[in-house]
PDB file of C-alpha atoms in Angstrom:
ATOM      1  CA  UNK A   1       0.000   0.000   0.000  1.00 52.00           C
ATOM      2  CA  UNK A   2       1.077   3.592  -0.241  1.00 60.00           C
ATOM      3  CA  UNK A   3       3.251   5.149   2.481  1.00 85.00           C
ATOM      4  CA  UNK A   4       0.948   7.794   3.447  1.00 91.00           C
ATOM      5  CA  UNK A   5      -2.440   7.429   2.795  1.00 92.00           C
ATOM      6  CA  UNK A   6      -4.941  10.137   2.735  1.00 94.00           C
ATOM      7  CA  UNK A   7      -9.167  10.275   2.465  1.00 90.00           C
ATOM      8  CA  UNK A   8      -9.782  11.984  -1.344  1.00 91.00           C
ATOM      9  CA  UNK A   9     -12.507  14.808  -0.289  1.00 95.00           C
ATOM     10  CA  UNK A  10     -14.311  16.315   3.085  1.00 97.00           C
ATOM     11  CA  UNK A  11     -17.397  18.974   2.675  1.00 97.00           C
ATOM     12  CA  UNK A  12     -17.662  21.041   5.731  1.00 97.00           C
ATOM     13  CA  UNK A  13     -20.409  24.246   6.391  1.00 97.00           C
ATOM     14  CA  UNK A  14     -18.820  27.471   7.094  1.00 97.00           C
ATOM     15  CA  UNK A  15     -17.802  27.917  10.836  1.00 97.00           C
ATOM     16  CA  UNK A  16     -17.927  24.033  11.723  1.00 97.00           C
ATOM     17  CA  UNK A  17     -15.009  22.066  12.255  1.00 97.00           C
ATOM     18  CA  UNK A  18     -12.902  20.379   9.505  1.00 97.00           C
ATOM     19  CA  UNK A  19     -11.002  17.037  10.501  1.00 97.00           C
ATOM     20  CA  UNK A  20      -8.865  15.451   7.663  1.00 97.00           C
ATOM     21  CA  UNK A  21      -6.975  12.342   8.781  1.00 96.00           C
ATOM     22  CA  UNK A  22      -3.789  10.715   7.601  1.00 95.00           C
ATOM     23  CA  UNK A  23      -2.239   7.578   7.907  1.00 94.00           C
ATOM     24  CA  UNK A  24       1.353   6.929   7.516  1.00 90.00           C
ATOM     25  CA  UNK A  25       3.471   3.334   7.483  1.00 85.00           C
ATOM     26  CA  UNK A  26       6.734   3.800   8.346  1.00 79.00           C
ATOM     27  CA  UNK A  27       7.751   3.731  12.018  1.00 74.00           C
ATOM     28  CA  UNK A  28      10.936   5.761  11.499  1.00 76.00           C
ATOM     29  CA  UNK A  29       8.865   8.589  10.047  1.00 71.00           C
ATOM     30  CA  UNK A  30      10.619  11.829  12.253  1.00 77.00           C
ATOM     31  CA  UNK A  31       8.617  15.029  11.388  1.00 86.00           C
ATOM     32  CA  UNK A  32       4.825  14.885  10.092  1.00 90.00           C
ATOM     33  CA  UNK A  33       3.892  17.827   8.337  1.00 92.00           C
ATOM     34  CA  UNK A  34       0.783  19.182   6.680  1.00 95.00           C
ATOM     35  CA  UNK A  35       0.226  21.596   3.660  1.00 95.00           C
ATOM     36  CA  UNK A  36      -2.073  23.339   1.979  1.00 95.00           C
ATOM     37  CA  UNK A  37      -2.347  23.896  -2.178  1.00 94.00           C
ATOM     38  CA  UNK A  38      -5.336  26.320  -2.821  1.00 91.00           C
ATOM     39  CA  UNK A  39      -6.022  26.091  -6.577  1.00 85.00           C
ATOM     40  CA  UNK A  40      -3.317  27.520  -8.992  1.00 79.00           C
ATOM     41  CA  UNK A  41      -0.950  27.680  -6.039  1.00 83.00           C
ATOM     42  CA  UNK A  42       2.327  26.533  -4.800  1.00 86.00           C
ATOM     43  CA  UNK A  43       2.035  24.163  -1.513  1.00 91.00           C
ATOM     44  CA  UNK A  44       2.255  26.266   1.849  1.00 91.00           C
ATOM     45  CA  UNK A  45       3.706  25.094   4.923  1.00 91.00           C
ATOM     46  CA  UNK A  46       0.777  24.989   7.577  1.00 93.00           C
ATOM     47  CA  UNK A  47       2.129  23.456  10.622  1.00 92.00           C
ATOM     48  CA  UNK A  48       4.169  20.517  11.299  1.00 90.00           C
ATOM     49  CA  UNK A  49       4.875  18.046  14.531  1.00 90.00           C
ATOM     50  CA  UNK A  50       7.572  15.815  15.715  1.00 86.00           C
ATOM     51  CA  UNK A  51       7.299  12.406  16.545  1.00 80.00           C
ATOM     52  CA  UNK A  52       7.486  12.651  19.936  1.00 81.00           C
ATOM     53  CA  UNK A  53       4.751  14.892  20.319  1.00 81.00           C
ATOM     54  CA  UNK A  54       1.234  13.989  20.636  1.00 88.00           C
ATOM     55  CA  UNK A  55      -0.305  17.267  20.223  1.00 92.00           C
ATOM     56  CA  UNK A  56       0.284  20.554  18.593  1.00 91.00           C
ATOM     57  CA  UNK A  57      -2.233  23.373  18.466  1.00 93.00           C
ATOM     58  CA  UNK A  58      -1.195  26.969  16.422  1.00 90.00           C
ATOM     59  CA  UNK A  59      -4.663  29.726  16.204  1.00 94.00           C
ATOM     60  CA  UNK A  60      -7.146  27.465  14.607  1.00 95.00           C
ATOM     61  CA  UNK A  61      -5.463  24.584  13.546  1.00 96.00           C
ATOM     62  CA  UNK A  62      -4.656  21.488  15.959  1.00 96.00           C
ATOM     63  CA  UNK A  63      -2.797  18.491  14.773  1.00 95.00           C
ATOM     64  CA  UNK A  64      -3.222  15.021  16.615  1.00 95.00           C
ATOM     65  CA  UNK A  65      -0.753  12.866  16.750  1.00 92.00           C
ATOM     66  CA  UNK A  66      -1.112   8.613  17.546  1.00 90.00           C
ATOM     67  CA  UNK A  67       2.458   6.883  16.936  1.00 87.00           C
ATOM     68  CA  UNK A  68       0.491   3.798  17.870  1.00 87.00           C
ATOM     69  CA  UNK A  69      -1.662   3.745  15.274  1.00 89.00           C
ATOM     70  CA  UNK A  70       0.428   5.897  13.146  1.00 89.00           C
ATOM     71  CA  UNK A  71      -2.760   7.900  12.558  1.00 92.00           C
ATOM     72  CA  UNK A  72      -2.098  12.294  12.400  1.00 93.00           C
ATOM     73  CA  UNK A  73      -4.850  14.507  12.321  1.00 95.00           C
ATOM     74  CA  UNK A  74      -5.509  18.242  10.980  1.00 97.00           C
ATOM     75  CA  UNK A  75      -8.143  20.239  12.996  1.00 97.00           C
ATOM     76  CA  UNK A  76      -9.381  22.972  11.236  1.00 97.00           C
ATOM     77  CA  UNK A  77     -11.969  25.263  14.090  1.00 97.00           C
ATOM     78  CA  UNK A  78     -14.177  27.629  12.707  1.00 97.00           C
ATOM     79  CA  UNK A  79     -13.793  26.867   9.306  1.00 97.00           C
ATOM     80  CA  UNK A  80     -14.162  29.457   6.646  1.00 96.00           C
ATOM     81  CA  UNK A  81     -14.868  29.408   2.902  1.00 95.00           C
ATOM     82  CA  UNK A  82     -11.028  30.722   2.324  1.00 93.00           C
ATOM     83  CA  UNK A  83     -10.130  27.299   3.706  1.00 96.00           C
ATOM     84  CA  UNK A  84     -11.029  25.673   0.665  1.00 96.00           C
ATOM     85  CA  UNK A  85      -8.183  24.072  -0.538  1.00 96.00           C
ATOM     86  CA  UNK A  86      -6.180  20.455  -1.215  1.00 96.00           C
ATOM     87  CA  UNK A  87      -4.155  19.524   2.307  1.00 97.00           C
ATOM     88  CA  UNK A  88      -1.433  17.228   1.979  1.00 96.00           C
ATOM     89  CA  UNK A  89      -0.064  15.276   4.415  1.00 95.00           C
ATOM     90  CA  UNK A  90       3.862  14.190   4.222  1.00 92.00           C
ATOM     91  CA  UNK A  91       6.464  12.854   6.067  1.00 89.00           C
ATOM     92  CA  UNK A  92       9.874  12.821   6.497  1.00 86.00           C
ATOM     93  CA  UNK A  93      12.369  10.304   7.754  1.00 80.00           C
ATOM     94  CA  UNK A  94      15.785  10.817   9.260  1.00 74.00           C
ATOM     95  CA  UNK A  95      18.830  10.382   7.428  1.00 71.00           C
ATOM     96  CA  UNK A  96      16.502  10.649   4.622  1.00 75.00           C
ATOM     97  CA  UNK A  97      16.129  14.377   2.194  1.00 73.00           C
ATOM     98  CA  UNK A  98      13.279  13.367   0.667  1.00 82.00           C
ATOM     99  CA  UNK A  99       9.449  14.113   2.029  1.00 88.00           C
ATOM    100  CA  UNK A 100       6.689  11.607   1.383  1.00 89.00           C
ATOM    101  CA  UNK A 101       3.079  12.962   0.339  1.00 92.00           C
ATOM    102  CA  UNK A 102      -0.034  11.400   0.755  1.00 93.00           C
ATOM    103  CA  UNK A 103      -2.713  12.254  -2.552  1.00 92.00           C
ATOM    104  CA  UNK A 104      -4.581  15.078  -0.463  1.00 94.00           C
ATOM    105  CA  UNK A 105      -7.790  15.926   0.909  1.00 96.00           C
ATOM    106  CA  UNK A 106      -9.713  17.997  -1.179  1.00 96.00           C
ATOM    107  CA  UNK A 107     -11.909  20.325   1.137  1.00 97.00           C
ATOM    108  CA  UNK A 108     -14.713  22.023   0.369  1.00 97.00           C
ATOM    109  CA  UNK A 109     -16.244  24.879   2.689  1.00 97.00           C
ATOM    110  CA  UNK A 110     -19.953  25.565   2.022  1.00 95.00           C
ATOM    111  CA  UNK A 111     -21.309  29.156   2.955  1.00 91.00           C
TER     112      UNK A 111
ATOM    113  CA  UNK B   1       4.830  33.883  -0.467  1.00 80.00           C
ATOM    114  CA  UNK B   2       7.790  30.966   0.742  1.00 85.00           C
ATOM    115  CA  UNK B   3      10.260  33.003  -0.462  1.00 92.00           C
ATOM    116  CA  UNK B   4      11.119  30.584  -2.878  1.00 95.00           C
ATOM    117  CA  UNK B   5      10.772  31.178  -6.917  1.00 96.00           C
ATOM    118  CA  UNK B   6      10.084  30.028 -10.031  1.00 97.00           C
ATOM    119  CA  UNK B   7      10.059  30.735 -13.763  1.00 97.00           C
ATOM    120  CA  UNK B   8       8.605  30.358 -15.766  1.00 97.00           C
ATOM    121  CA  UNK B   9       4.930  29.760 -14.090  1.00 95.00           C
ATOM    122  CA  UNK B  10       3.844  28.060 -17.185  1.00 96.00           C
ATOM    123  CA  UNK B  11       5.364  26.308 -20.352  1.00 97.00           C
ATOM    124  CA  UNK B  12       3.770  25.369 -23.207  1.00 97.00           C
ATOM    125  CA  UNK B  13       5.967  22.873 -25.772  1.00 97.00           C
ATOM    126  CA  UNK B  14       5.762  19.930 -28.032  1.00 97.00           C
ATOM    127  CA  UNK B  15       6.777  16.476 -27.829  1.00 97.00           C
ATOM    128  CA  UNK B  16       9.995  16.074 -28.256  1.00 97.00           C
ATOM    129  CA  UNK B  17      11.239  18.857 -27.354  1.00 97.00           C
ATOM    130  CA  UNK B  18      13.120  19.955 -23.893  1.00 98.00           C
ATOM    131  CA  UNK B  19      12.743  22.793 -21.584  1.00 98.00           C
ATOM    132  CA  UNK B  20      14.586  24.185 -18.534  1.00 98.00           C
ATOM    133  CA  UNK B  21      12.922  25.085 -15.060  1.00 98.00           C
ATOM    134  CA  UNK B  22      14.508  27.108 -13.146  1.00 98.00           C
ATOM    135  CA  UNK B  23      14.406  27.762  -9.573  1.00 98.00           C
ATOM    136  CA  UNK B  24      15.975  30.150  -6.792  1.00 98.00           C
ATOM    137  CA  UNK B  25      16.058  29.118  -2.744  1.00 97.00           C
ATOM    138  CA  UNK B  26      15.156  31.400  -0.188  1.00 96.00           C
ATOM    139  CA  UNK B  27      18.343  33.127   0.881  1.00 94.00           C
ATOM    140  CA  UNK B  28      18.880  31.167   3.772  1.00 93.00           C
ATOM    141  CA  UNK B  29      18.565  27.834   2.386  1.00 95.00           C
ATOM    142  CA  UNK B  30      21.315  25.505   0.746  1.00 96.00           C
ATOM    143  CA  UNK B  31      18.843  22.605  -0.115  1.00 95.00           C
ATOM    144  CA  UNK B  32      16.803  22.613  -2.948  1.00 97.00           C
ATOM    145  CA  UNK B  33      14.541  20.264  -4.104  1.00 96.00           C
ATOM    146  CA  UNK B  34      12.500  19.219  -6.878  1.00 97.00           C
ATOM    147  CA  UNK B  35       8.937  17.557  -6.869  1.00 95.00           C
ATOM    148  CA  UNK B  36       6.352  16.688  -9.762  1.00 96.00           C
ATOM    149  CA  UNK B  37       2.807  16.606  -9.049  1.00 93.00           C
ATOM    150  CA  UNK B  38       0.529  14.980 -11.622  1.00 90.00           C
ATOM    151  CA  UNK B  39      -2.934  14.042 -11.367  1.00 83.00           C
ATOM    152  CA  UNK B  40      -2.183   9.898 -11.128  1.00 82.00           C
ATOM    153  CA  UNK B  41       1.013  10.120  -9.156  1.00 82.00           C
ATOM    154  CA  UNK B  42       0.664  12.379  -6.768  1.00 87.00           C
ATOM    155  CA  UNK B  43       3.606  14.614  -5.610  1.00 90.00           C
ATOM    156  CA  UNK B  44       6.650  12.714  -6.572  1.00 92.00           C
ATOM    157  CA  UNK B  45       9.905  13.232  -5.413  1.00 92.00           C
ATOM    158  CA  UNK B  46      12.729  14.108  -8.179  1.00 95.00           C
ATOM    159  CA  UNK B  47      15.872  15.174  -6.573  1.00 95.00           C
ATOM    160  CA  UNK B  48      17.916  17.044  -3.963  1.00 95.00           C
ATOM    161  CA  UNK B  49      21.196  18.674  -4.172  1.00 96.00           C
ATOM    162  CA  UNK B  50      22.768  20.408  -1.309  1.00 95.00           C
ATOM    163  CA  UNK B  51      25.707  23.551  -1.919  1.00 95.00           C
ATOM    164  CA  UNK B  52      26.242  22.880  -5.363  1.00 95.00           C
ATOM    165  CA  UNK B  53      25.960  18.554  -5.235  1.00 95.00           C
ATOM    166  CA  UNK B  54      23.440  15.916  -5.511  1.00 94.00           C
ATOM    167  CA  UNK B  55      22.236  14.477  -2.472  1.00 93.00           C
ATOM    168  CA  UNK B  56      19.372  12.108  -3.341  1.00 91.00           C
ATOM    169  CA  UNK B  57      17.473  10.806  -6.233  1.00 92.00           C
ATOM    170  CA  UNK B  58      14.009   9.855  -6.473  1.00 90.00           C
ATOM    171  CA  UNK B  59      11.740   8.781  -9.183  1.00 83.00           C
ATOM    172  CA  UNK B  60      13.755  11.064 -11.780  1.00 92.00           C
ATOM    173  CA  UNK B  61      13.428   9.678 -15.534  1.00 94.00           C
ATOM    174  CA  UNK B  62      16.774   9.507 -17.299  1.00 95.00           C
ATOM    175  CA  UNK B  63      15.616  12.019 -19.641  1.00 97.00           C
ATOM    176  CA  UNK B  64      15.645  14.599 -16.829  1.00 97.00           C
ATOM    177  CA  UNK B  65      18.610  16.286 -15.309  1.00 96.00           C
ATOM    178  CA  UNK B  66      19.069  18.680 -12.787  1.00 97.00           C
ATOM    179  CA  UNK B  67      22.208  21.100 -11.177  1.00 97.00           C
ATOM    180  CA  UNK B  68      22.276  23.682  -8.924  1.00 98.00           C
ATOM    181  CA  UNK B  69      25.318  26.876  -9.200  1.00 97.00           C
ATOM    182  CA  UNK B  70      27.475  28.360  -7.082  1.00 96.00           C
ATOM    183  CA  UNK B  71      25.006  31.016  -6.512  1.00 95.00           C
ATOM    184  CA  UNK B  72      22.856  28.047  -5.437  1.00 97.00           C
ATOM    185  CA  UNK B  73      20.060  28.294  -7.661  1.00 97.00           C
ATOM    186  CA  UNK B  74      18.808  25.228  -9.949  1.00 98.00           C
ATOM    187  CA  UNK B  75      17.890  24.352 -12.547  1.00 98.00           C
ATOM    188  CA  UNK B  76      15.603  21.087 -14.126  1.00 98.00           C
ATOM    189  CA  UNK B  77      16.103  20.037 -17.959  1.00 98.00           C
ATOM    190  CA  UNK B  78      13.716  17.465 -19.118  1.00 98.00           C
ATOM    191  CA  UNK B  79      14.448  16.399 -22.823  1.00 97.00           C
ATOM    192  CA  UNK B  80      12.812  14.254 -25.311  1.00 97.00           C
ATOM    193  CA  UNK B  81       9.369  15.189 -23.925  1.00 97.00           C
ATOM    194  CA  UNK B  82       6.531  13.088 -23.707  1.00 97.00           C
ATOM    195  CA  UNK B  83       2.682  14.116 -23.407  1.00 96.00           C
ATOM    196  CA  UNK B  84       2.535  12.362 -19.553  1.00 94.00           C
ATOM    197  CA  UNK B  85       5.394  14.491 -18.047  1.00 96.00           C
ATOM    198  CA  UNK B  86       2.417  17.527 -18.705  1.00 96.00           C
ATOM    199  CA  UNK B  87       2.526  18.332 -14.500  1.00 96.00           C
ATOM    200  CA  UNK B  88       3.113  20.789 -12.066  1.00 95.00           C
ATOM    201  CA  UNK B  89       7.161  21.060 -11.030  1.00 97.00           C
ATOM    202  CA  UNK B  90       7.698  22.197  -7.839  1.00 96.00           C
ATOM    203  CA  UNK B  91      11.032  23.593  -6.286  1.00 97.00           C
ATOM    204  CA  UNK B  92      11.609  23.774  -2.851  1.00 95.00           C
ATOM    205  CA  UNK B  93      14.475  24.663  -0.631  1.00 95.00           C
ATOM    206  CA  UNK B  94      15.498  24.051   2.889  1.00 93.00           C
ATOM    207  CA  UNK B  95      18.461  25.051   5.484  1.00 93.00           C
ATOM    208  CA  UNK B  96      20.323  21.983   5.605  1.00 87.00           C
ATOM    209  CA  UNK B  97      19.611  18.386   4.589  1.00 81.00           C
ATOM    210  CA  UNK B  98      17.436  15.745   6.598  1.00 74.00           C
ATOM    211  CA  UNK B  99      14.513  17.099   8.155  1.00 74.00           C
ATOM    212  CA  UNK B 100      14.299  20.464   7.560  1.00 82.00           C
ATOM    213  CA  UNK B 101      11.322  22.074   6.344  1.00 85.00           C
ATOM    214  CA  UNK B 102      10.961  22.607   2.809  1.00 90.00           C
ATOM    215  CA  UNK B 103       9.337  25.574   1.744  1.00 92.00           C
ATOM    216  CA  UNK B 104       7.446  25.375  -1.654  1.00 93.00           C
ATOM    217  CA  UNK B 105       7.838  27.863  -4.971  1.00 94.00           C
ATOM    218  CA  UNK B 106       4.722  28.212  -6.615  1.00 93.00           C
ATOM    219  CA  UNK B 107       5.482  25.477  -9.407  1.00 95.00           C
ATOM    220  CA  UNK B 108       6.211  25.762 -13.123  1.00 97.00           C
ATOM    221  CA  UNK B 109       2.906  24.416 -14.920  1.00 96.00           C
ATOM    222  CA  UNK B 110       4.196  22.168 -17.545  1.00 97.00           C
ATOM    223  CA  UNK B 111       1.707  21.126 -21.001  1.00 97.00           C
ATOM    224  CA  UNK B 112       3.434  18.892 -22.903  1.00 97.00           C
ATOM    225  CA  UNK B 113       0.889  18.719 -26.869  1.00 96.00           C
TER     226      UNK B 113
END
């Protein structure tokens, strides 16, 4: 299966909360990060955790981390319609350059 | 903005034919990186070089190269093109090597007809 594996789409109202989940296979993974592509765009750096954490919360956004389950979550609170966007999930390794990207979760914020 | 360019944001060529992307780090940053996104792989790693050398290759066709200068720019040259490398080439550039961050250009939209 693929390294990091990501659900394809999420539809959320305006001012809920957004959860998009990732799941990643490799043990050794170091950092977890998660972007965000709005449409045309380049990929922007959103937040990112290390392993060793279990929790990391910056404004609106909270990421979740289970090293059990190897299982990270994105929190969006209060989402808003400018939220709309593809967030990638990715992971790097040490010793290792490289970053590995799940396919994304499309979301969708609904007025 | 990352801090991080490149140019041109979109290219337009034949099959056949071969192009050069070019891409310049933040001013911090050593590392850079190159990624292709297309709509059935994903975000695929190319290559790395750090100061000047290559560091690590990933799932770079042989009809791609890639170099980074002294003033630590880079650049990517894909030759002989084909209609499926049409993507979106990202550059991105780091302090070091390892784990640190990567911060993202805004990609060079490639249409290969």
């Amino acid at each position: 299966g693929e390294d990091v594996e990501q659900s394809l789409f999420l539809s959320v109202r305006e001012g809920d909360s957004s959860v998009i989940n990732c799941t990643y296979t490799d043990s050794s993974s170091t950092y977890l990060y998660w972007y965000k592509q709005e449409p045309g765009a380049g990929l922007q750096l959103l937040t990112y955790i290390f392993s060793n954490m279990d929790m990391k919360q910056d404004q609106r956004l909270t990421v979740l981390l289970n090293k059990k389950d190897k299982h990270l979550s994105l929190r969006i609170a209060d989402t808003q319609t400018g939220d709309s966007a593809i967030y990638f999930c990715a992971e790097s390794r040490e010793g290792y350059s490289t970053l590995t990207f799940g396919k994304g979760t499309m979301l969708l914020v609904s007025p | 903005d990352s801090g991080v360019t490149q140019t041109p944001k979109h290219l337009i060529t034949a099959t056949g034919q071969r192009v050069t992307l070019r891409c310049s780090p933040r001013s911090e940053d050593l590392s850079v990186y190159w990624y292709q996104q297309s709509l059935d792989q994903g975000l695929q790693f190319l290559i790395h070089y750090y100061n000047g050398e290559e560091r690590a290759k990933g799932n770079i066709l042989e009809r791609f190269s890639a170099q980074q200068f002294p003033d630590l720019h880079s650049e990517l040259n894909l030759s002989s093109l084909e209609l499926g490398d049409s993507a979106l080439y990202f550059c991105a550039s780091s302090v070091g090597t390892g784990t640190d961050t990567q911060y993202f250009g805004p990609g060079t939209r490639l249409t290969v007809l």
